[in-house]
mmCIF file of C-alpha atoms and ligand atoms in Angstrom:
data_model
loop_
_atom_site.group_PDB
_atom_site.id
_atom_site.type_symbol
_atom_site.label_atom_id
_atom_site.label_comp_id
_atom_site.label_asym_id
_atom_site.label_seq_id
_atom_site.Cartn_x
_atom_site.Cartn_y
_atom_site.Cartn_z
ATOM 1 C CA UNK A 1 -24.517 -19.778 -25.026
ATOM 2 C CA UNK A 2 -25.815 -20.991 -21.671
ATOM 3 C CA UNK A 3 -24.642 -20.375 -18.374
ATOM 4 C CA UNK A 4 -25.650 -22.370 -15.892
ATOM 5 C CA UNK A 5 -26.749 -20.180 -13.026
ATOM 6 C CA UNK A 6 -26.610 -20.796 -9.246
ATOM 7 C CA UNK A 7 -29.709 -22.272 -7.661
ATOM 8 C CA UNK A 8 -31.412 -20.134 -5.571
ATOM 9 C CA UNK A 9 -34.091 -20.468 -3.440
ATOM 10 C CA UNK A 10 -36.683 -18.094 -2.815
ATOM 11 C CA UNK A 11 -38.511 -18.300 0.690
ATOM 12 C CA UNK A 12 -40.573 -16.425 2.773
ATOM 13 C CA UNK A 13 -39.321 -13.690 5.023
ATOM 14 C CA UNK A 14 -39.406 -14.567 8.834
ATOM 15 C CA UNK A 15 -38.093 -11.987 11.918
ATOM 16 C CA UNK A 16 -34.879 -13.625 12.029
ATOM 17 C CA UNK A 17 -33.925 -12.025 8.572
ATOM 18 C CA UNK A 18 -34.416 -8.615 9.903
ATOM 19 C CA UNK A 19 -30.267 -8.665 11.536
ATOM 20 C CA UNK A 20 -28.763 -9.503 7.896
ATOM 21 C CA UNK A 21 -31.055 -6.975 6.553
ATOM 22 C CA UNK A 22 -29.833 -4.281 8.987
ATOM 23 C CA UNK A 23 -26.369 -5.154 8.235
ATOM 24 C CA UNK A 24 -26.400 -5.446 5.096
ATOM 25 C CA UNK A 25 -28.522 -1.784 4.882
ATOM 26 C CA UNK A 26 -24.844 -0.619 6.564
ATOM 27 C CA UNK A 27 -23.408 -0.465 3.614
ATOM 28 C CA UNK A 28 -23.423 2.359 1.812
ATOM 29 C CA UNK A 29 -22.261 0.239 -1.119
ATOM 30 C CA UNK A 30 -24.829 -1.832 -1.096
ATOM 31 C CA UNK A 31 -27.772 0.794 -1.079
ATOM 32 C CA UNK A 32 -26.623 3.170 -3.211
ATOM 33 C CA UNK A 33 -29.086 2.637 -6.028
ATOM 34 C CA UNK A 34 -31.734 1.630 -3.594
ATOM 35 C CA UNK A 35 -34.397 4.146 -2.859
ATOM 36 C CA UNK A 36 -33.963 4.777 0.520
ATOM 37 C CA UNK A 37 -33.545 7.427 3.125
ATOM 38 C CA UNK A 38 -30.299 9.700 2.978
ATOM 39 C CA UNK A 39 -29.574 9.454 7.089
ATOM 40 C CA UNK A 40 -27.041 7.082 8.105
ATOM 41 C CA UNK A 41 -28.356 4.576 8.296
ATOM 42 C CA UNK A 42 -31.081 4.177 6.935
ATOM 43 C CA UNK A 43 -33.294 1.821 9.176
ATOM 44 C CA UNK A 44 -32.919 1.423 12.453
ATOM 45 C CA UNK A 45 -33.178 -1.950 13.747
ATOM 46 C CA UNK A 46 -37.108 -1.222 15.136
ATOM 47 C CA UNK A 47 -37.854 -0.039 11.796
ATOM 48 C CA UNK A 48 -35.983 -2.852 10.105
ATOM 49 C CA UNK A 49 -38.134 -5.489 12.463
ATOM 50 C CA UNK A 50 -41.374 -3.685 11.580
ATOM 51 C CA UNK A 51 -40.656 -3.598 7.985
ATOM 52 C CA UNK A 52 -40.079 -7.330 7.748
ATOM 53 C CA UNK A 53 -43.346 -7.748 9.770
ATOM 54 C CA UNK A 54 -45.514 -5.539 7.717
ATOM 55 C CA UNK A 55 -43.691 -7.980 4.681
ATOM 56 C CA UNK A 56 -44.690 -11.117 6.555
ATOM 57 C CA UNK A 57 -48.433 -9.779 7.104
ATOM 58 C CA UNK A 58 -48.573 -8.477 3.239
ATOM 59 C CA UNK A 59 -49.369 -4.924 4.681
ATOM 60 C CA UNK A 60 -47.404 -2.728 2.765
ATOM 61 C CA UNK A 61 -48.379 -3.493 -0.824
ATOM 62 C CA UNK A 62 -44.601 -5.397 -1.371
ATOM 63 C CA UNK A 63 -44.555 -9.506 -2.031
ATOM 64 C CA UNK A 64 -40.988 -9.667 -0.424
ATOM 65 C CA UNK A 65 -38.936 -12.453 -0.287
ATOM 66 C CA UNK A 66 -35.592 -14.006 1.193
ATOM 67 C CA UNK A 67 -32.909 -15.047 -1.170
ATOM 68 C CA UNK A 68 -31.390 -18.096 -0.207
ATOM 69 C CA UNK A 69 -28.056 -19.764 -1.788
ATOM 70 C CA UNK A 70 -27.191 -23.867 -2.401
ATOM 71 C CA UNK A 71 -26.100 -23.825 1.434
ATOM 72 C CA UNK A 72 -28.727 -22.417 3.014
ATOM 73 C CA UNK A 73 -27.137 -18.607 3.249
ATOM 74 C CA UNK A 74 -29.252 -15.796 3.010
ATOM 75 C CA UNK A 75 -28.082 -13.597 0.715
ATOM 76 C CA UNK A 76 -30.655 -10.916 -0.043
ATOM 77 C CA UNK A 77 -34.172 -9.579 -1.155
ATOM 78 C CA UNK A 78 -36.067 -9.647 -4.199
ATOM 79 C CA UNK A 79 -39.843 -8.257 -4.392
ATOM 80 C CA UNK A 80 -43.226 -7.189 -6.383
ATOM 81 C CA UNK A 81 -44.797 -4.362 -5.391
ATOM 82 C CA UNK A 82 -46.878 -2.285 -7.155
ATOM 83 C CA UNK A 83 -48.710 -5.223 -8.030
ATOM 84 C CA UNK A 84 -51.834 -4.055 -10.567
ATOM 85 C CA UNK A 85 -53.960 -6.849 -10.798
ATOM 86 C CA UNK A 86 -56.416 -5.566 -13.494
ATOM 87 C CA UNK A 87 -52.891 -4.525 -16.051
ATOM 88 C CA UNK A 88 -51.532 -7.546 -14.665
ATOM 89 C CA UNK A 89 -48.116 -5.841 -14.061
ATOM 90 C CA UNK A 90 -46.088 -5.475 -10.794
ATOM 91 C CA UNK A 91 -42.558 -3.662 -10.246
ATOM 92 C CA UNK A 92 -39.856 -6.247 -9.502
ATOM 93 C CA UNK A 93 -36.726 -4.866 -6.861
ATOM 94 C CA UNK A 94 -33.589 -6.933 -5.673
ATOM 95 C CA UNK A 95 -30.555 -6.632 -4.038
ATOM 96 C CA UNK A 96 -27.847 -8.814 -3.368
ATOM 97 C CA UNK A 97 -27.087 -7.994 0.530
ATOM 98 C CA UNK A 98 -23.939 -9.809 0.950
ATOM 99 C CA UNK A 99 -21.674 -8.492 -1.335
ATOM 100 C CA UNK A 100 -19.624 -12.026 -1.268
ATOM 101 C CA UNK A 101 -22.355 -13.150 -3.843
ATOM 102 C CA UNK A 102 -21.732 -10.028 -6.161
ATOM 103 C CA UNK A 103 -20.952 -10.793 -10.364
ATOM 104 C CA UNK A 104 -21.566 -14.835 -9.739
ATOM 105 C CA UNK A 105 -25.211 -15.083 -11.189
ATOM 106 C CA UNK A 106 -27.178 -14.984 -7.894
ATOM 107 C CA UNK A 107 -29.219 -11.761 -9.047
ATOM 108 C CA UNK A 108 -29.725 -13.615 -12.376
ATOM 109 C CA UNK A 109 -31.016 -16.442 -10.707
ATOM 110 C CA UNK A 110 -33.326 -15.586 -7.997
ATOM 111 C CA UNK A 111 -34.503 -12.194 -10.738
ATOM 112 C CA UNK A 112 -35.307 -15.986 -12.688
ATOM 113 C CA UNK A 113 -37.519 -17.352 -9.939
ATOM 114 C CA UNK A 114 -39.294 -13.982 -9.168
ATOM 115 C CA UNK A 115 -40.159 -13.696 -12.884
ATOM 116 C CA UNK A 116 -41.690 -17.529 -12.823
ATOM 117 C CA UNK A 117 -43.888 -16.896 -9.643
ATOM 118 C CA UNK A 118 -44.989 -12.965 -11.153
ATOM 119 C CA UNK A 119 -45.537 -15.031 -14.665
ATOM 120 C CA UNK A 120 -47.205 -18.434 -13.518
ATOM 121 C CA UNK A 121 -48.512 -17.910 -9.374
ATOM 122 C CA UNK A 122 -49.392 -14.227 -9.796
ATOM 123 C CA UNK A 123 -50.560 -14.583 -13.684
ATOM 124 C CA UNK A 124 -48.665 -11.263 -14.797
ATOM 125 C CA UNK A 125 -48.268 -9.948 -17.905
ATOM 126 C CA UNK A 126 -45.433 -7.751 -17.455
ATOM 127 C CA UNK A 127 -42.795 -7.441 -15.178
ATOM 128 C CA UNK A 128 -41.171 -3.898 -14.917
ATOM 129 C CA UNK A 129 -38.527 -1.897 -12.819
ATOM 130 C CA UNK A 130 -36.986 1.327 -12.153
ATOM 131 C CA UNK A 131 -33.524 1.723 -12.505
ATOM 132 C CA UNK A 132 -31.132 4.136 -11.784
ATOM 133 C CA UNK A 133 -28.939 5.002 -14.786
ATOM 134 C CA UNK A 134 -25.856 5.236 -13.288
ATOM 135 C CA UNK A 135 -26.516 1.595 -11.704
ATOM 136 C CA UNK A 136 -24.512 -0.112 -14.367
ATOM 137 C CA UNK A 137 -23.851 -2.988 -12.678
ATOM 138 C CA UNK A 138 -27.885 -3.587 -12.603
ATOM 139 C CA UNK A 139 -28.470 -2.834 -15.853
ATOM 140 C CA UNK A 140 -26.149 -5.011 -17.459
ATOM 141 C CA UNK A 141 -27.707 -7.636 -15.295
ATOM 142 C CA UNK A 142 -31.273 -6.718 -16.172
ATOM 143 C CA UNK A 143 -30.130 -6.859 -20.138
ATOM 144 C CA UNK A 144 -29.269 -10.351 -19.666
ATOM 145 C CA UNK A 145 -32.305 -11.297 -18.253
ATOM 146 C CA UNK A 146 -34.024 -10.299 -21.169
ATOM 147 C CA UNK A 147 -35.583 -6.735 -20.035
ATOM 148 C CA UNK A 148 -35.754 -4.106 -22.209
ATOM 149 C CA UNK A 149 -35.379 -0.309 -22.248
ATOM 150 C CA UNK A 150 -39.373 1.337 -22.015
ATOM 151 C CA UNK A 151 -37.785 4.651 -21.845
ATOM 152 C CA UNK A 152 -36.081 7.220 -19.139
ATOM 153 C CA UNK A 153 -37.858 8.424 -16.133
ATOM 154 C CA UNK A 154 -36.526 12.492 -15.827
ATOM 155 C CA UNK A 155 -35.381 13.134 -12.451
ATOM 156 C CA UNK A 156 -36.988 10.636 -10.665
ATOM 157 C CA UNK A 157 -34.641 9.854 -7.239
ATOM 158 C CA UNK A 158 -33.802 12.254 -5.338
ATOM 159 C CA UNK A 159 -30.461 10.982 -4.350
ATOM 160 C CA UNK A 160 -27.883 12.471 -2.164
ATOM 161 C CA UNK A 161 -29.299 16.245 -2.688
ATOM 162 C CA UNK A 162 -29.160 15.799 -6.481
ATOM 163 C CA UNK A 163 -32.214 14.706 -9.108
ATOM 164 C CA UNK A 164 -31.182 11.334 -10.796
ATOM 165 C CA UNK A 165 -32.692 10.139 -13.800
ATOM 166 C CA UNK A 166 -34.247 6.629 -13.727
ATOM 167 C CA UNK A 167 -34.727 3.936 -16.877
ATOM 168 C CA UNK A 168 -37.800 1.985 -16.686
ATOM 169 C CA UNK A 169 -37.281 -1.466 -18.158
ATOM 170 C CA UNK A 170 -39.459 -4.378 -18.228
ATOM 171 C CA UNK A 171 -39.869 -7.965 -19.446
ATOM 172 C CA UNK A 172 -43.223 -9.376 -20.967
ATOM 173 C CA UNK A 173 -44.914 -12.761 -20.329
ATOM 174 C CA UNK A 174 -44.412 -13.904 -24.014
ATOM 175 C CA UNK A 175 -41.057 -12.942 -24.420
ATOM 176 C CA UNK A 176 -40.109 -14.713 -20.902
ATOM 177 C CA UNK A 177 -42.406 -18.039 -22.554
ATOM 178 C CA UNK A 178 -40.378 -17.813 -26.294
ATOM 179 C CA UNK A 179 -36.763 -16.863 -24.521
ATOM 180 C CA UNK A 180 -34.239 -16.372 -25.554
ATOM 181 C CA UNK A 181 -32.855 -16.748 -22.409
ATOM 182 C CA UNK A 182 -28.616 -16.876 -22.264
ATOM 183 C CA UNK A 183 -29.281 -18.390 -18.673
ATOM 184 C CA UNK A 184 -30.833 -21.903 -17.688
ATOM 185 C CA UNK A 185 -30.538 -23.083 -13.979
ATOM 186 C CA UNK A 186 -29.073 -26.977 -12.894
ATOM 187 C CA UNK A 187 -31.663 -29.771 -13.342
HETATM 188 C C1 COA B 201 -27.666 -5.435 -9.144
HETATM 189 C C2 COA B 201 -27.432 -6.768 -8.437
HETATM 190 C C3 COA B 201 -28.756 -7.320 -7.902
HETATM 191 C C4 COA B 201 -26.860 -7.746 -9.481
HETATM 192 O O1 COA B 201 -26.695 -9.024 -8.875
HETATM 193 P P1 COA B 201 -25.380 -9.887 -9.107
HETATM 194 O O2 COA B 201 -25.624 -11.209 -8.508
HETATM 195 O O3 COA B 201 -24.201 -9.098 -8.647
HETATM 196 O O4 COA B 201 -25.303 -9.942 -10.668
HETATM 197 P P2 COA B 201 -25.764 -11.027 -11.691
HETATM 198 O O5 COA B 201 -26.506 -12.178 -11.161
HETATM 199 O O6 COA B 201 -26.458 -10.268 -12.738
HETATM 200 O O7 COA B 201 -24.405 -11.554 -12.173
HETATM 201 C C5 COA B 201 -23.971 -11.221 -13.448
HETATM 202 C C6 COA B 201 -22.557 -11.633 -13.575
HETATM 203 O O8 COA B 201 -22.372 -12.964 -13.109
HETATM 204 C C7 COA B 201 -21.824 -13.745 -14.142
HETATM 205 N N1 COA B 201 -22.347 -15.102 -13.992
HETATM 206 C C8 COA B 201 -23.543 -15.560 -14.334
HETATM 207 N N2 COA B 201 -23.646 -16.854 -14.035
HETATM 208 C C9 COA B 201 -22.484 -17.210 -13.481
HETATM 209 C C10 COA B 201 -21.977 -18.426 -12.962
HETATM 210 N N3 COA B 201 -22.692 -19.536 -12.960
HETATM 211 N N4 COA B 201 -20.739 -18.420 -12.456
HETATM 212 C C11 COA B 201 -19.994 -17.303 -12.460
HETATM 213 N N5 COA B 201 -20.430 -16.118 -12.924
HETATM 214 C C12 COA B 201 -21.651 -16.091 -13.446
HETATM 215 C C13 COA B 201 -22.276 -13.071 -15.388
HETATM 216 O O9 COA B 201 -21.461 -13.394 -16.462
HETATM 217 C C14 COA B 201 -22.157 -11.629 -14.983
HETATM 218 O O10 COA B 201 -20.825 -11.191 -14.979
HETATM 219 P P3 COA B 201 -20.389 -9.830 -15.669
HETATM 220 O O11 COA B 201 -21.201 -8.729 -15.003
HETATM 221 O O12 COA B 201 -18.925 -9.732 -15.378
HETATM 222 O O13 COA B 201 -20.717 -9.967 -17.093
HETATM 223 C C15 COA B 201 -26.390 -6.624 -7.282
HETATM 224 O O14 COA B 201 -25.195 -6.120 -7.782
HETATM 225 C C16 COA B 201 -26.873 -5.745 -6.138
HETATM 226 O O15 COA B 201 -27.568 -6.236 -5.251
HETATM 227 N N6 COA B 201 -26.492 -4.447 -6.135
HETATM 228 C C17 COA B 201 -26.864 -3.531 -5.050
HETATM 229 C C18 COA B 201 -28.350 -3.238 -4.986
HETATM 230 C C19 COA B 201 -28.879 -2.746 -6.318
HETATM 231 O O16 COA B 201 -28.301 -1.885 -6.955
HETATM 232 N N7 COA B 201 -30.043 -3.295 -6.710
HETATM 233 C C20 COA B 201 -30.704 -2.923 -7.954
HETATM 234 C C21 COA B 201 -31.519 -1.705 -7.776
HETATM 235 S S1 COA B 201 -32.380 -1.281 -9.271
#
């Protein structure tokens, strides 16, 4: 069956993204599964600013990008990091900011576009992520996109005081190329 997902837009980050990112880092909702510090909250707004900059300049190792809906909203972050260029694999993380945009296919389709540019611009092999497997919601999401299980990570986030186990999951060039997708975006 195929859903036709939202079109997204996937742009550069710029200093003006740094409010809704503070915001949206408000809600404890919102970075639950995120690996982040446990004070409330978790970025100040300097920190926040500098870690869009250090985006922007490509200083901290992450290819981060704006999500950015039909109208023009911007709705949240997806990134590469851990981008090994001899392997040719990179770590993908998103996350929906404004909850609004939850369950409607925006993570599907911008986790779509960031796939395309890791597969085609960055000429990946493998796309992977970490996972926290009480993150249902994710997972679920991830399975539709095609990832599959590599196997669980023991303890790996230290989350609220208590050792959570992670899945590792990842998606491969030539299963992205030969589908089978359940998702296709508007022409
Ligand atoms: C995990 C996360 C990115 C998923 O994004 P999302 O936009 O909510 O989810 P998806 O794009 O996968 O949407 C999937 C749902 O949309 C539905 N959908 C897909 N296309 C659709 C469309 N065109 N119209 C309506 N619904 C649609 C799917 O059927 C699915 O619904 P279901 O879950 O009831 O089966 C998001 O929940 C989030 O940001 N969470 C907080 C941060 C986080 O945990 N990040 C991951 C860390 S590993």
């Amino acid at each position: 069956m195929k859903i036709v997902l939202p079109r997204v837009v996937l742009r550069e980050l710029t200093r003006n993204d740094a409010e809704d990112r503070y915001q949206w880092c408000l809600d404890k909702e919102v970075t639950k599964h995120l690996n982040m510090p446990e004070q409330y909250p978790p970025f100040s707004k300097e920190e926040t600013i500098k870690w869009i900059e250090m985006c922007m300049n490509k200083t901290n190792g992450y290819d981060q990008k704006a999500i950015i809906d039909q109208d023009g909203n911007h709705i949240g972050w997806v990134d590469l990091k851990n981008i090994d260029k001899l392997n040719k694999h990179a770590e993908l993380g998103i996350a929906i900011g404004d909850k609004k945009y939850w369950g409607k296919g925006y993570g599907l389709a911008a986790m779509e576009e960031m796939i395309d540019y890791g597969f085609n611009e960055l000429q990946l092999n493998k796309i992977w992520l970490r996972v926290e497997i009480d993150n249902e919601k994710a997972i679920k999401s991830y399975k539709r996109m095609g990832y599959v299980e590599e196997g669980i990570l023991r303890q790996d986030r230290l989350r609220n005081g208590v050792f959570v186990d992670r899945l590792r999951m990842s998606i491969l060039k030539e299963e992205y190329i030969k589908g089978p997708f359940a998702f296709s975006n508007p022409s």
